[in-house]
Amino acid sequence: MTESVARAPLSSSAAAHTGRAAALARTLLDDIPMARAMDLSVAAYTGAVLTLAAPLAPNINDKGCAFGGSLNSLMTLAGWGLIKLAADERGIAGEIYVKDSTIRYLAPVWQDFSAIAQLAEGESFAKFFDALATRGKARLGVRCSVPLAEGGDAATLDARFVALLKR
Amino acid sequence: MTESVARAPLSSSAAAHTGRAAALARTLLDDIPMARAMDLSVAAYTGAVLTLAAPLAPNINDKGCAFGGSLNSLMTLAGWGLIKLAADERGIAGEIYVKDSTIRYLAPVWQDFSAIAQLAEGESFAKFFDALATRGKARLGVRCSVPLAEGGDAATLDARFVALLKR
């Protein structure tokens, strides 16, 4: 396989990722009033990592930095969206919901911010969708973070999601 | 002390609680755009328990039930407000912020909802404010829940808050 041929599916996959991520953003903004109030957007999607973004202004707290509830919401939606996009890519119709999560607030955020979601260590979409196909229900751990501009994290979220197969 | 005399301070304290809780609601709505977007209100305050409320409509998710981010925000603000009101009552000026929390989503919420905050087991305001006065910094665990109309909880939140004394 020549390099140019090898690149074609990658590039087409990247375009498909972008298209699906844009559709996800429309769904979130259309269906969840708080996502609109936060002025959420999709910043990037690679197939393995989903990054959502929000401006500071609508998301400030009484101290003028980012409201913890907004950090939590953006990270939780990033985790949910990561799994939703992976299901969409595989043509799997599932009901996905968050079961529990632990959030750590590490530093205040004084700027527009983003939330990055990826699978937790030891998790894989292959195992998850196999379990979903076999048992009609599966769990998946996701690790999310809000990076600081100067390095490190302002907040982290370890969340467990459940998916139920729609038959 | 006769019963009628004993009642007077209780009743005056209840009025003071109501006044402080109303001021807290104004602060949250004035300073936190997301609290306005959620249409948050103070439902009740006893000095030991703070209950915040929110209507379902602005807080729905893609499934039409309450958005997990709104449940988390309302519970976290109830916990924060509980400590803020206790500090206000004692004339203590402190910076209060949430350090970490674990949320469990137990059942969907299909109605207007409320979040109830009280101290976690083994915690006391006396110990907390003593530590704050002595060391200038103190931690406090708060237990919050969103009760279901039919009994039980739709969600629980165990949160740890930190207060820093303003000197």
Coordinates of C-alpha atoms in Angstrom, one line a residue, chain B:
Chain B
M1 CA -38.8 30.2 81.4
T2 CA -42.4 29.9 80.1
E3 CA -43.2 28.3 76.8
S4 CA -44.2 31.5 75.2
V5 CA -40.9 33.2 76.2
A6 CA -39.0 30.2 75.0
R7 CA -40.7 30.4 71.6
A8 CA -39.8 34.0 70.9
P9 CA -36.1 33.5 70.1
L10 CA -37.0 30.4 68.0
S11 CA -39.5 32.3 66.0
S12 CA -37.1 35.3 65.6
S13 CA -34.3 32.8 64.6
A14 CA -36.7 31.3 62.0
A15 CA -37.3 34.8 60.6
A16 CA -33.6 35.5 60.5
H17 CA -33.0 32.2 58.7
T18 CA -35.6 33.1 56.1
G19 CA -34.1 36.5 55.6
R20 CA -30.6 35.1 55.2
A21 CA -31.7 32.4 52.9
A22 CA -33.5 35.0 50.7
A23 CA -30.3 37.0 50.6
L24 CA -28.4 33.9 49.6
A25 CA -30.8 33.2 46.7
R26 CA -30.4 36.8 45.5
T27 CA -26.6 36.5 45.6
L28 CA -26.6 33.2 43.7
L29 CA -29.0 34.6 41.0
D30 CA -27.1 37.9 40.7
D31 CA -23.6 36.4 40.6
I32 CA -23.9 33.0 38.9
P33 CA -25.5 33.1 35.4
M34 CA -26.0 29.3 35.5
A35 CA -28.1 29.6 38.7
R36 CA -30.3 32.1 36.8
A37 CA -30.4 29.7 33.8
M38 CA -31.5 26.9 36.1
D39 CA -34.1 29.2 37.7
L40 CA -32.9 28.3 41.1
S41 CA -34.7 29.3 44.3
V42 CA -34.4 28.7 48.0
A43 CA -37.2 26.3 49.2
A44 CA -36.4 26.1 52.9
Y45 CA -33.7 26.8 55.4
T46 CA -33.7 25.6 59.0
G47 CA -30.2 26.4 60.1
A48 CA -29.2 22.8 59.8
V49 CA -30.7 21.9 56.4
L50 CA -30.8 24.0 53.2
T51 CA -33.2 23.1 50.4
L52 CA -32.8 24.6 46.9
A53 CA -35.3 24.1 44.2
A54 CA -35.4 24.2 40.4
P55 CA -38.1 23.7 37.8
L56 CA -37.7 20.8 35.3
A57 CA -38.2 22.8 32.0
P58 CA -34.9 24.7 31.8
N59 CA -33.1 21.7 33.3
I60 CA -34.0 18.9 30.9
N61 CA -31.6 16.6 29.0
D62 CA -32.0 14.9 25.6
K63 CA -34.3 12.3 27.3
G64 CA -36.7 14.9 28.7
C65 CA -35.8 14.2 32.4
A66 CA -33.5 16.3 34.6
F67 CA -30.0 17.0 33.2
G68 CA -27.3 15.4 35.5
G69 CA -25.3 18.6 35.4
S70 CA -28.3 20.5 36.8
L71 CA -28.7 17.9 39.6
N72 CA -25.0 18.2 40.4
S73 CA -25.1 22.0 40.3
L74 CA -28.2 22.3 42.5
M75 CA -26.7 19.9 45.1
T76 CA -23.3 21.6 45.1
L77 CA -24.8 25.0 45.5
A78 CA -27.0 23.7 48.3
G79 CA -23.9 22.4 50.1
W80 CA -22.0 25.7 49.5
G81 CA -25.1 27.7 50.6
L82 CA -25.5 25.7 53.8
I83 CA -21.9 26.6 54.9
K84 CA -22.2 30.2 53.6
L85 CA -25.4 30.8 55.7
A86 CA -23.8 29.2 58.8
A87 CA -20.8 31.5 58.4
D88 CA -23.1 34.6 57.9
E89 CA -25.0 33.7 61.0
R90 CA -21.7 33.7 63.0
G91 CA -20.5 36.9 61.4
I92 CA -17.6 35.0 59.9
A93 CA -16.2 36.2 56.5
G94 CA -14.7 33.3 54.7
E95 CA -14.0 32.2 51.2
I96 CA -15.8 28.9 50.7
Y97 CA -15.2 26.6 47.8
V98 CA -15.9 23.0 46.9
K99 CA -12.8 20.7 46.9
D100 CA -14.2 17.4 45.6
S101 CA -17.4 15.5 45.4
T102 CA -18.9 12.1 44.4
I103 CA -22.3 12.0 42.8
R104 CA -24.5 9.0 42.3
Y105 CA -27.3 9.2 39.8
L106 CA -29.9 6.7 41.1
A107 CA -33.1 7.4 39.2
P108 CA -34.3 9.8 36.5
V109 CA -36.2 12.9 37.6
W110 CA -39.3 13.8 35.6
Q111 CA -40.6 16.7 37.7
D112 CA -39.5 20.0 39.3
F113 CA -36.8 19.0 41.8
S114 CA -35.1 20.1 44.9
A115 CA -31.6 19.5 46.5
I116 CA -31.3 19.1 50.2
A117 CA -28.0 19.8 51.9
Q118 CA -26.9 18.9 55.5
L119 CA -23.7 18.2 57.2
A120 CA -22.2 14.7 56.6
E121 CA -22.2 12.3 59.5
G122 CA -19.7 13.1 62.2
E123 CA -19.3 16.8 61.0
S124 CA -20.3 19.8 63.1
F125 CA -20.3 23.5 62.5
A126 CA -18.8 24.0 66.0
K127 CA -15.7 22.0 65.1
F128 CA -15.5 23.5 61.6
F129 CA -15.6 27.1 62.7
D130 CA -13.2 26.4 65.6
A131 CA -10.7 25.0 63.2
L132 CA -11.3 28.0 60.8
A133 CA -10.7 30.5 63.7
T134 CA -7.5 28.6 64.9
R135 CA -5.9 27.7 61.6
G136 CA -7.5 30.1 59.1
K137 CA -8.5 27.1 57.0
A138 CA -11.0 24.2 57.6
R139 CA -12.7 21.4 55.7
L140 CA -16.2 20.2 56.0
G141 CA -18.1 17.3 54.5
V142 CA -21.7 17.8 53.3
R143 CA -24.3 15.3 52.2
C144 CA -26.8 16.4 49.6
S145 CA -29.6 14.6 47.9
V146 CA -32.4 15.1 45.3
P147 CA -35.4 13.4 46.8
L148 CA -37.9 11.6 44.5
A149 CA -41.6 12.5 44.9
E150 CA -42.4 8.8 45.5
G151 CA -39.7 8.4 48.2
G152 CA -36.0 7.6 48.0
D153 CA -33.4 9.6 46.2
A154 CA -32.9 10.4 42.6
A155 CA -29.3 11.4 43.3
T156 CA -26.8 11.9 46.1
L157 CA -23.7 14.0 46.4
D158 CA -21.0 13.7 49.0
A159 CA -18.9 16.8 48.9
R160 CA -16.0 18.3 50.7
F161 CA -15.7 22.0 51.1
V162 CA -12.9 24.2 52.2
A163 CA -13.1 27.6 53.9
L164 CA -10.4 30.2 54.1
L165 CA -10.7 32.9 56.7
K166 CA -10.7 36.4 55.3
R167 CA -8.5 38.4 57.8

